[in-house]
Amino acid sequence: MEHENPSPTGVVLMNLGGPRTLREVGPFLHSLFSDREIIQLPAQSALGPLIARLRTPRLEKVYAGIGGGSPLYDWTVRQGEGLVKRLDVLSPQTAPHRFYLAFRYTEPSSAQALRRMAADGVRRVVAFPQYPQYSCSTTGSSLHELWASARRLRLDAAFRWSVVDRWSTHPAYVQAMAAKVREGLAEFPGSERDDVVVLFSAHSLPQRVINKGDPYLQEVAGTVRDVMRELGDRQEHVLCFQADVGPVTWQGPNTESVIRSLGKQGRRNILIVGIIFTTDHLDTLSEIDVEFAEAAEEAGVTRFRRAPAPNDDPLFLDAMAQVVADHLAAGAPCGPQFGLRCAGCADPACREILNPVERDPVERDPDRNGRASAPGAAP
């Protein structure tokens, strides 16, 4: 099949990454705690590496308990394969599509992704952060690193870029997440399903990040709202936050404390949903499945279940592809919110797009794929 596109369209799947082997745990933590865009510590150049060294032995044991490393890489590869296969059908005008991984703290890095795209002859690229909800500390910092790597490699003019800067309320994503909640609820006896409290658990951010105006909190809450509407607003639910580490104040309420409080209140059925997690990794396989499950048992919770992570579920892969296809069809370099800086912003770099595409909407037949985007529409 011949395509109008003279070169492949690249889709860069961006994430923090995770250690794939126990040997990578120490370097991963060192990079994480040294990064001021994620965690700001006093005397960070000394304190960050110290915290990493102190946490490494314990984290090595934790990773050993889930198979010796994070499965995030493998799941993301499967997602990328499913994504581009679907995109070739949804958006033939921009086909063929190829995916590239760009992780912050483990390989493959942004630099590796850029080199591979250049070798493949890619000219048009979509940066697709795997953080559905925007935050300067995740999407923003990952984009900052991507552009910095391009400049270091002198590839800053090699590609025309656009960014899917957030996709937390895209209908296809909401439907896919609601389906996961339904799967989780099906684990409870029908007679007790109405008593299930749904805990939407998200990765916490330092409170100072939220206080400066970072949109993460409101976007996570927006996803929860839309998922509950998709489910018919029939279930009691709570939004809480996990993975708060280091000597800083974090956004709450803390997920484990909520679980214990619910137990004290006599609630015996809890379904926890990792509402921001697109794949299984340490936060789901260890913190939720082991630590939170133990806390639930101690609190008297009879049934504690986790809704499955999206991973390579076909419905979720459909959603990923639809998000990117709609973005390509819109022809815009980003969504309408991307340029709005936080009220307390001290570094506008997270709102930059290197060598952005001009508005050039991809024409699509709404009767062919069921969805069409108007020129200039938001992704």
PDB file of N, CA, C and O in Angstrom, residues 9-76:
ATOM      1  N   THR A   9       6.148   8.699  10.227  1.00  0.00           N
ATOM      2  CA  THR A   9       5.779   9.619  11.306  1.00  0.00           C
ATOM      3  C   THR A   9       6.176   8.982  12.622  1.00  0.00           C
ATOM      4  O   THR A   9       5.756   7.856  12.927  1.00  0.00           O
ATOM      5  N   GLY A  10       6.997   9.665  13.378  1.00  0.00           N
ATOM      6  CA  GLY A  10       7.448   9.129  14.651  1.00  0.00           C
ATOM      7  C   GLY A  10       6.509   9.492  15.786  1.00  0.00           C
ATOM      8  O   GLY A  10       5.933  10.584  15.804  1.00  0.00           O
ATOM      9  N   VAL A  11       6.333   8.570  16.715  1.00  0.00           N
ATOM     10  CA  VAL A  11       5.575   8.824  17.941  1.00  0.00           C
ATOM     11  C   VAL A  11       6.492   8.454  19.107  1.00  0.00           C
ATOM     12  O   VAL A  11       6.881   7.296  19.248  1.00  0.00           O
ATOM     13  N   VAL A  12       6.857   9.456  19.902  1.00  0.00           N
ATOM     14  CA  VAL A  12       7.778   9.235  21.013  1.00  0.00           C
ATOM     15  C   VAL A  12       6.967   9.030  22.287  1.00  0.00           C
ATOM     16  O   VAL A  12       6.279   9.942  22.756  1.00  0.00           O
ATOM     17  N   LEU A  13       7.033   7.821  22.837  1.00  0.00           N
ATOM     18  CA  LEU A  13       6.339   7.497  24.084  1.00  0.00           C
ATOM     19  C   LEU A  13       7.282   7.832  25.236  1.00  0.00           C
ATOM     20  O   LEU A  13       8.325   7.201  25.402  1.00  0.00           O
ATOM     21  N   MET A  14       6.902   8.818  26.036  1.00  0.00           N
ATOM     22  CA  MET A  14       7.779   9.351  27.073  1.00  0.00           C
ATOM     23  C   MET A  14       7.299   8.916  28.454  1.00  0.00           C
ATOM     24  O   MET A  14       6.102   8.926  28.750  1.00  0.00           O
ATOM     25  N   ASN A  15       8.248   8.529  29.305  1.00  0.00           N
ATOM     26  CA  ASN A  15       7.914   8.109  30.661  1.00  0.00           C
ATOM     27  C   ASN A  15       9.159   8.260  31.530  1.00  0.00           C
ATOM     28  O   ASN A  15      10.256   8.508  31.023  1.00  0.00           O
ATOM     29  N   LEU A  16       8.986   8.083  32.844  1.00  0.00           N
ATOM     30  CA  LEU A  16      10.134   8.146  33.743  1.00  0.00           C
ATOM     31  C   LEU A  16      11.038   6.942  33.572  1.00  0.00           C
ATOM     32  O   LEU A  16      12.236   7.012  33.798  1.00  0.00           O
ATOM     33  N   GLY A  17      10.444   5.792  33.181  1.00  0.00           N
ATOM     34  CA  GLY A  17      11.216   4.569  33.096  1.00  0.00           C
ATOM     35  C   GLY A  17      11.289   3.867  34.435  1.00  0.00           C
ATOM     36  O   GLY A  17      10.729   4.308  35.434  1.00  0.00           O
ATOM     37  N   GLY A  18      11.982   2.751  34.450  1.00  0.00           N
ATOM     38  CA  GLY A  18      12.146   1.980  35.675  1.00  0.00           C
ATOM     39  C   GLY A  18      13.258   0.970  35.487  1.00  0.00           C
ATOM     40  O   GLY A  18      13.529   0.534  34.355  1.00  0.00           O
ATOM     41  N   PRO A  19      13.943   0.588  36.551  1.00  0.00           N
ATOM     42  CA  PRO A  19      15.059  -0.365  36.430  1.00  0.00           C
ATOM     43  C   PRO A  19      14.569  -1.726  35.963  1.00  0.00           C
ATOM     44  O   PRO A  19      13.667  -2.302  36.563  1.00  0.00           O
ATOM     45  N   ARG A  20      15.171  -2.220  34.899  1.00  0.00           N
ATOM     46  CA  ARG A  20      14.770  -3.522  34.371  1.00  0.00           C
ATOM     47  C   ARG A  20      15.500  -4.666  35.058  1.00  0.00           C
ATOM     48  O   ARG A  20      15.088  -5.829  34.957  1.00  0.00           O
ATOM     49  N   THR A  21      16.610  -4.370  35.738  1.00  0.00           N
ATOM     50  CA  THR A  21      17.367  -5.363  36.500  1.00  0.00           C
ATOM     51  C   THR A  21      17.717  -4.766  37.857  1.00  0.00           C
ATOM     52  O   THR A  21      17.654  -3.548  38.058  1.00  0.00           O
ATOM     53  N   LEU A  22      18.125  -5.605  38.769  1.00  0.00           N
ATOM     54  CA  LEU A  22      18.491  -5.122  40.107  1.00  0.00           C
ATOM     55  C   LEU A  22      19.718  -4.224  40.052  1.00  0.00           C
ATOM     56  O   LEU A  22      19.855  -3.302  40.871  1.00  0.00           O
ATOM     57  N   ARG A  23      20.608  -4.430  39.083  1.00  0.00           N
ATOM     58  CA  ARG A  23      21.801  -3.581  38.964  1.00  0.00           C
ATOM     59  C   ARG A  23      21.438  -2.140  38.598  1.00  0.00           C
ATOM     60  O   ARG A  23      22.217  -1.221  38.852  1.00  0.00           O
ATOM     61  N   GLU A  24      20.281  -1.955  37.998  1.00  0.00           N
ATOM     62  CA  GLU A  24      19.886  -0.622  37.562  1.00  0.00           C
ATOM     63  C   GLU A  24      19.157   0.169  38.651  1.00  0.00           C
ATOM     64  O   GLU A  24      18.880   1.349  38.470  1.00  0.00           O
ATOM     65  N   VAL A  25      18.843  -0.468  39.789  1.00  0.00           N
ATOM     66  CA  VAL A  25      18.062   0.207  40.834  1.00  0.00           C
ATOM     67  C   VAL A  25      18.820   1.402  41.389  1.00  0.00           C
ATOM     68  O   VAL A  25      18.276   2.507  41.511  1.00  0.00           O
ATOM     69  N   GLY A  26      20.088   1.221  41.751  1.00  0.00           N
ATOM     70  CA  GLY A  26      20.876   2.308  42.323  1.00  0.00           C
ATOM     71  C   GLY A  26      21.004   3.495  41.386  1.00  0.00           C
ATOM     72  O   GLY A  26      20.701   4.636  41.771  1.00  0.00           O
ATOM     73  N   PRO A  27      21.462   3.290  40.143  1.00  0.00           N
ATOM     74  CA  PRO A  27      21.550   4.417  39.212  1.00  0.00           C
ATOM     75  C   PRO A  27      20.198   5.093  38.954  1.00  0.00           C
ATOM     76  O   PRO A  27      20.138   6.317  38.786  1.00  0.00           O
ATOM     77  N   PHE A  28      19.129   4.299  38.904  1.00  0.00           N
ATOM     78  CA  PHE A  28      17.794   4.870  38.705  1.00  0.00           C
ATOM     79  C   PHE A  28      17.450   5.825  39.842  1.00  0.00           C
ATOM     80  O   PHE A  28      17.003   6.959  39.619  1.00  0.00           O
ATOM     81  N   LEU A  29      17.646   5.392  41.076  1.00  0.00           N
ATOM     82  CA  LEU A  29      17.331   6.238  42.226  1.00  0.00           C
ATOM     83  C   LEU A  29      18.237   7.464  42.282  1.00  0.00           C
ATOM     84  O   LEU A  29      17.798   8.560  42.645  1.00  0.00           O
ATOM     85  N   HIS A  30      19.497   7.290  41.925  1.00  0.00           N
ATOM     86  CA  HIS A  30      20.424   8.420  41.922  1.00  0.00           C
ATOM     87  C   HIS A  30      19.942   9.493  40.959  1.00  0.00           C
ATOM     88  O   HIS A  30      19.930  10.695  41.285  1.00  0.00           O
ATOM     89  N   SER A  31      19.532   9.083  39.762  1.00  0.00           N
ATOM     90  CA  SER A  31      19.043  10.057  38.781  1.00  0.00           C
ATOM     91  C   SER A  31      17.762  10.721  39.256  1.00  0.00           C
ATOM     92  O   SER A  31      17.576  11.936  39.104  1.00  0.00           O
ATOM     93  N   LEU A  32      16.878   9.928  39.854  1.00  0.00           N
ATOM     94  CA  LEU A  32      15.590  10.458  40.307  1.00  0.00           C
ATOM     95  C   LEU A  32      15.759  11.509  41.396  1.00  0.00           C
ATOM     96  O   LEU A  32      15.200  12.608  41.315  1.00  0.00           O
ATOM     97  N   PHE A  33      16.548  11.190  42.419  1.00  0.00           N
ATOM     98  CA  PHE A  33      16.684  12.102  43.555  1.00  0.00           C
ATOM     99  C   PHE A  33      17.644  13.254  43.272  1.00  0.00           C
ATOM    100  O   PHE A  33      17.745  14.173  44.080  1.00  0.00           O
ATOM    101  N   SER A  34      18.319  13.206  42.151  1.00  0.00           N
ATOM    102  CA  SER A  34      19.179  14.326  41.775  1.00  0.00           C
ATOM    103  C   SER A  34      18.464  15.337  40.883  1.00  0.00           C
ATOM    104  O   SER A  34      19.015  16.410  40.599  1.00  0.00           O
ATOM    105  N   ASP A  35      17.265  14.999  40.459  1.00  0.00           N
ATOM    106  CA  ASP A  35      16.537  15.832  39.499  1.00  0.00           C
ATOM    107  C   ASP A  35      15.640  16.828  40.224  1.00  0.00           C
ATOM    108  O   ASP A  35      14.625  16.459  40.800  1.00  0.00           O
ATOM    109  N   ARG A  36      15.973  18.089  40.157  1.00  0.00           N
ATOM    110  CA  ARG A  36      15.207  19.121  40.859  1.00  0.00           C
ATOM    111  C   ARG A  36      13.870  19.406  40.176  1.00  0.00           C
ATOM    112  O   ARG A  36      13.007  20.070  40.764  1.00  0.00           O
ATOM    113  N   GLU A  37      13.685  18.929  38.965  1.00  0.00           N
ATOM    114  CA  GLU A  37      12.385  19.116  38.325  1.00  0.00           C
ATOM    115  C   GLU A  37      11.348  18.149  38.877  1.00  0.00           C
ATOM    116  O   GLU A  37      10.147  18.361  38.706  1.00  0.00           O
ATOM    117  N   ILE A  38      11.786  17.097  39.536  1.00  0.00           N
ATOM    118  CA  ILE A  38      10.881  16.146  40.157  1.00  0.00           C
ATOM    119  C   ILE A  38      10.792  16.371  41.659  1.00  0.00           C
ATOM    120  O   ILE A  38       9.715  16.508  42.225  1.00  0.00           O
ATOM    121  N   ILE A  39      11.930  16.404  42.317  1.00  0.00           N
ATOM    122  CA  ILE A  39      11.986  16.572  43.773  1.00  0.00           C
ATOM    123  C   ILE A  39      13.032  17.626  44.085  1.00  0.00           C
ATOM    124  O   ILE A  39      14.185  17.508  43.666  1.00  0.00           O
ATOM    125  N   GLN A  40      12.642  18.647  44.813  1.00  0.00           N
ATOM    126  CA  GLN A  40      13.596  19.678  45.234  1.00  0.00           C
ATOM    127  C   GLN A  40      13.937  19.477  46.705  1.00  0.00           C
ATOM    128  O   GLN A  40      13.059  19.482  47.562  1.00  0.00           O
ATOM    129  N   LEU A  41      15.218  19.279  46.961  1.00  0.00           N
ATOM    130  CA  LEU A  41      15.713  19.032  48.310  1.00  0.00           C
ATOM    131  C   LEU A  41      16.734  20.097  48.675  1.00  0.00           C
ATOM    132  O   LEU A  41      17.412  20.641  47.793  1.00  0.00           O
ATOM    133  N   PRO A  42      16.878  20.388  49.950  1.00  0.00           N
ATOM    134  CA  PRO A  42      17.977  21.267  50.353  1.00  0.00           C
ATOM    135  C   PRO A  42      19.312  20.576  50.121  1.00  0.00           C
ATOM    136  O   PRO A  42      19.438  19.367  50.344  1.00  0.00           O
ATOM    137  N   ALA A  43      20.287  21.334  49.639  1.00  0.00           N
ATOM    138  CA  ALA A  43      21.604  20.757  49.338  1.00  0.00           C
ATOM    139  C   ALA A  43      21.448  19.487  48.504  1.00  0.00           C
ATOM    140  O   ALA A  43      22.003  18.430  48.818  1.00  0.00           O
ATOM    141  N   GLN A  44      20.700  19.595  47.420  1.00  0.00           N
ATOM    142  CA  GLN A  44      20.313  18.409  46.657  1.00  0.00           C
ATOM    143  C   GLN A  44      21.505  17.645  46.086  1.00  0.00           C
ATOM    144  O   GLN A  44      21.474  16.424  45.994  1.00  0.00           O
ATOM    145  N   SER A  45      22.554  18.325  45.707  1.00  0.00           N
ATOM    146  CA  SER A  45      23.701  17.634  45.128  1.00  0.00           C
ATOM    147  C   SER A  45      24.321  16.647  46.100  1.00  0.00           C
ATOM    148  O   SER A  45      24.933  15.657  45.688  1.00  0.00           O
ATOM    149  N   ALA A  46      24.147  16.898  47.398  1.00  0.00           N
ATOM    150  CA  ALA A  46      24.658  15.966  48.406  1.00  0.00           C
ATOM    151  C   ALA A  46      23.549  15.082  48.962  1.00  0.00           C
ATOM    152  O   ALA A  46      23.713  13.865  49.115  1.00  0.00           O
ATOM    153  N   LEU A  47      22.392  15.697  49.268  1.00  0.00           N
ATOM    154  CA  LEU A  47      21.311  14.952  49.916  1.00  0.00           C
ATOM    155  C   LEU A  47      20.643  13.969  48.956  1.00  0.00           C
ATOM    156  O   LEU A  47      20.283  12.849  49.359  1.00  0.00           O
ATOM    157  N   GLY A  48      20.481  14.357  47.685  1.00  0.00           N
ATOM    158  CA  GLY A  48      19.848  13.464  46.729  1.00  0.00           C
ATOM    159  C   GLY A  48      20.578  12.135  46.585  1.00  0.00           C
ATOM    160  O   GLY A  48      19.981  11.068  46.759  1.00  0.00           O
ATOM    161  N   PRO A  49      21.881  12.140  46.272  1.00  0.00           N
ATOM    162  CA  PRO A  49      22.615  10.879  46.183  1.00  0.00           C
ATOM    163  C   PRO A  49      22.620  10.091  47.494  1.00  0.00           C
ATOM    164  O   PRO A  49      22.609   8.852  47.474  1.00  0.00           O
ATOM    165  N   LEU A  50      22.624  10.812  48.630  1.00  0.00           N
ATOM    166  CA  LEU A  50      22.609  10.114  49.920  1.00  0.00           C
ATOM    167  C   LEU A  50      21.305   9.345  50.101  1.00  0.00           C
ATOM    168  O   LEU A  50      21.304   8.171  50.505  1.00  0.00           O
ATOM    169  N   ILE A  51      20.185  10.000  49.804  1.00  0.00           N
ATOM    170  CA  ILE A  51      18.888   9.324  49.916  1.00  0.00           C
ATOM    171  C   ILE A  51      18.841   8.131  48.976  1.00  0.00           C
ATOM    172  O   ILE A  51      18.357   7.057  49.328  1.00  0.00           O
ATOM    173  N   ALA A  52      19.371   8.309  47.772  1.00  0.00           N
ATOM    174  CA  ALA A  52      19.377   7.213  46.801  1.00  0.00           C
ATOM    175  C   ALA A  52      20.164   6.022  47.331  1.00  0.00           C
ATOM    176  O   ALA A  52      19.718   4.871  47.233  1.00  0.00           O
ATOM    177  N   ARG A  53      21.344   6.291  47.908  1.00  0.00           N
ATOM    178  CA  ARG A  53      22.165   5.194  48.434  1.00  0.00           C
ATOM    179  C   ARG A  53      21.461   4.484  49.586  1.00  0.00           C
ATOM    180  O   ARG A  53      21.495   3.251  49.685  1.00  0.00           O
ATOM    181  N   LEU A  54      20.815   5.261  50.462  1.00  0.00           N
ATOM    182  CA  LEU A  54      20.139   4.664  51.610  1.00  0.00           C
ATOM    183  C   LEU A  54      18.927   3.833  51.194  1.00  0.00           C
ATOM    184  O   LEU A  54      18.604   2.828  51.835  1.00  0.00           O
ATOM    185  N   ARG A  55      18.263   4.247  50.123  1.00  0.00           N
ATOM    186  CA  ARG A  55      17.054   3.550  49.692  1.00  0.00           C
ATOM    187  C   ARG A  55      17.337   2.364  48.782  1.00  0.00           C
ATOM    188  O   ARG A  55      16.505   1.469  48.624  1.00  0.00           O
ATOM    189  N   THR A  56      18.537   2.320  48.194  1.00  0.00           N
ATOM    190  CA  THR A  56      18.830   1.286  47.204  1.00  0.00           C
ATOM    191  C   THR A  56      18.690  -0.138  47.746  1.00  0.00           C
ATOM    192  O   THR A  56      18.020  -0.972  47.097  1.00  0.00           O
ATOM    193  N   PRO A  57      19.269  -0.497  48.886  1.00  0.00           N
ATOM    194  CA  PRO A  57      19.145  -1.889  49.356  1.00  0.00           C
ATOM    195  C   PRO A  57      17.691  -2.327  49.541  1.00  0.00           C
ATOM    196  O   PRO A  57      17.315  -3.440  49.146  1.00  0.00           O
ATOM    197  N   ARG A  58      16.872  -1.445  50.135  1.00  0.00           N
ATOM    198  CA  ARG A  58      15.472  -1.806  50.347  1.00  0.00           C
ATOM    199  C   ARG A  58      14.737  -1.935  49.012  1.00  0.00           C
ATOM    200  O   ARG A  58      13.966  -2.878  48.797  1.00  0.00           O
ATOM    201  N   LEU A  59      14.990  -1.000  48.094  1.00  0.00           N
ATOM    202  CA  LEU A  59      14.308  -1.057  46.800  1.00  0.00           C
ATOM    203  C   LEU A  59      14.753  -2.252  45.974  1.00  0.00           C
ATOM    204  O   LEU A  59      13.971  -2.812  45.202  1.00  0.00           O
ATOM    205  N   GLU A  60      16.012  -2.665  46.132  1.00  0.00           N
ATOM    206  CA  GLU A  60      16.451  -3.871  45.430  1.00  0.00           C
ATOM    207  C   GLU A  60      15.646  -5.083  45.890  1.00  0.00           C
ATOM    208  O   GLU A  60      15.253  -5.933  45.072  1.00  0.00           O
ATOM    209  N   LYS A  61      15.371  -5.156  47.181  1.00  0.00           N
ATOM    210  CA  LYS A  61      14.558  -6.265  47.699  1.00  0.00           C
ATOM    211  C   LYS A  61      13.131  -6.187  47.172  1.00  0.00           C
ATOM    212  O   LYS A  61      12.520  -7.208  46.829  1.00  0.00           O
ATOM    213  N   VAL A  62      12.603  -4.966  47.100  1.00  0.00           N
ATOM    214  CA  VAL A  62      11.240  -4.789  46.598  1.00  0.00           C
ATOM    215  C   VAL A  62      11.151  -5.206  45.134  1.00  0.00           C
ATOM    216  O   VAL A  62      10.232  -5.932  44.730  1.00  0.00           O
ATOM    217  N   TYR A  63      12.109  -4.761  44.323  1.00  0.00           N
ATOM    218  CA  TYR A  63      12.104  -5.145  42.911  1.00  0.00           C
ATOM    219  C   TYR A  63      12.325  -6.645  42.752  1.00  0.00           C
ATOM    220  O   TYR A  63      11.755  -7.268  41.840  1.00  0.00           O
ATOM    221  N   ALA A  64      13.144  -7.241  43.624  1.00  0.00           N
ATOM    222  CA  ALA A  64      13.322  -8.695  43.574  1.00  0.00           C
ATOM    223  C   ALA A  64      11.992  -9.398  43.805  1.00  0.00           C
ATOM    224  O   ALA A  64      11.712 -10.450  43.207  1.00  0.00           O
ATOM    225  N   GLY A  65      11.144  -8.798  44.643  1.00  0.00           N
ATOM    226  CA  GLY A  65       9.847  -9.389  44.953  1.00  0.00           C
ATOM    227  C   GLY A  65       8.842  -9.322  43.823  1.00  0.00           C
ATOM    228  O   GLY A  65       7.826 -10.035  43.843  1.00  0.00           O
ATOM    229  N   ILE A  66       9.097  -8.470  42.819  1.00  0.00           N
ATOM    230  CA  ILE A  66       8.173  -8.403  41.683  1.00  0.00           C
ATOM    231  C   ILE A  66       8.825  -8.924  40.403  1.00  0.00           C
ATOM    232  O   ILE A  66       8.413  -8.566  39.302  1.00  0.00           O
ATOM    233  N   GLY A  67       9.845  -9.757  40.595  1.00  0.00           N
ATOM    234  CA  GLY A  67      10.436 -10.404  39.432  1.00  0.00           C
ATOM    235  C   GLY A  67      11.815  -9.924  39.049  1.00  0.00           C
ATOM    236  O   GLY A  67      12.353 -10.341  38.023  1.00  0.00           O
ATOM    237  N   GLY A  68      12.408  -9.014  39.841  1.00  0.00           N
ATOM    238  CA  GLY A  68      13.778  -8.589  39.584  1.00  0.00           C
ATOM    239  C   GLY A  68      13.913  -7.298  38.814  1.00  0.00           C
ATOM    240  O   GLY A  68      15.027  -6.877  38.491  1.00  0.00           O
ATOM    241  N   GLY A  69      12.812  -6.643  38.512  1.00  0.00           N
ATOM    242  CA  GLY A  69      12.877  -5.376  37.792  1.00  0.00           C
ATOM    243  C   GLY A  69      11.495  -4.903  37.417  1.00  0.00           C
ATOM    244  O   GLY A  69      10.491  -5.592  37.621  1.00  0.00           O
ATOM    245  N   SER A  70      11.435  -3.704  36.860  1.00  0.00           N
ATOM    246  CA  SER A  70      10.156  -3.126  36.457  1.00  0.00           C
ATOM    247  C   SER A  70       9.721  -3.672  35.105  1.00  0.00           C
ATOM    248  O   SER A  70      10.530  -3.760  34.176  1.00  0.00           O
ATOM    249  N   PRO A  71       8.424  -4.010  34.954  1.00  0.00           N
ATOM    250  CA  PRO A  71       7.925  -4.451  33.645  1.00  0.00           C
ATOM    251  C   PRO A  71       7.507  -3.287  32.748  1.00  0.00           C
ATOM    252  O   PRO A  71       6.949  -3.505  31.671  1.00  0.00           O
ATOM    253  N   LEU A  72       7.761  -2.045  33.188  1.00  0.00           N
ATOM    254  CA  LEU A  72       7.280  -0.878  32.445  1.00  0.00           C
ATOM    255  C   LEU A  72       7.795  -0.858  31.013  1.00  0.00           C
ATOM    256  O   LEU A  72       7.048  -0.540  30.083  1.00  0.00           O
ATOM    257  N   TYR A  73       9.065  -1.190  30.815  1.00  0.00           N
ATOM    258  CA  TYR A  73       9.625  -1.197  29.463  1.00  0.00           C
ATOM    259  C   TYR A  73       8.876  -2.172  28.556  1.00  0.00           C
ATOM    260  O   TYR A  73       8.467  -1.820  27.437  1.00  0.00           O
ATOM    261  N   ASP A  74       8.691  -3.398  29.020  1.00  0.00           N
ATOM    262  CA  ASP A  74       8.044  -4.408  28.193  1.00  0.00           C
ATOM    263  C   ASP A  74       6.610  -4.020  27.841  1.00  0.00           C
ATOM    264  O   ASP A  74       6.168  -4.188  26.700  1.00  0.00           O
ATOM    265  N   TRP A  75       5.883  -3.501  28.839  1.00  0.00           N
ATOM    266  CA  TRP A  75       4.505  -3.092  28.569  1.00  0.00           C
ATOM    267  C   TRP A  75       4.466  -1.928  27.584  1.00  0.00           C
ATOM    268  O   TRP A  75       3.600  -1.867  26.701  1.00  0.00           O
ATOM    269  N   THR A  76       5.392  -0.986  27.714  1.00  0.00           N
ATOM    270  CA  THR A  76       5.387   0.174  26.829  1.00  0.00           C
ATOM    271  C   THR A  76       5.714  -0.234  25.399  1.00  0.00           C
ATOM    272  O   THR A  76       5.165   0.330  24.439  1.00  0.00           O
TER     273      THR A  76
END
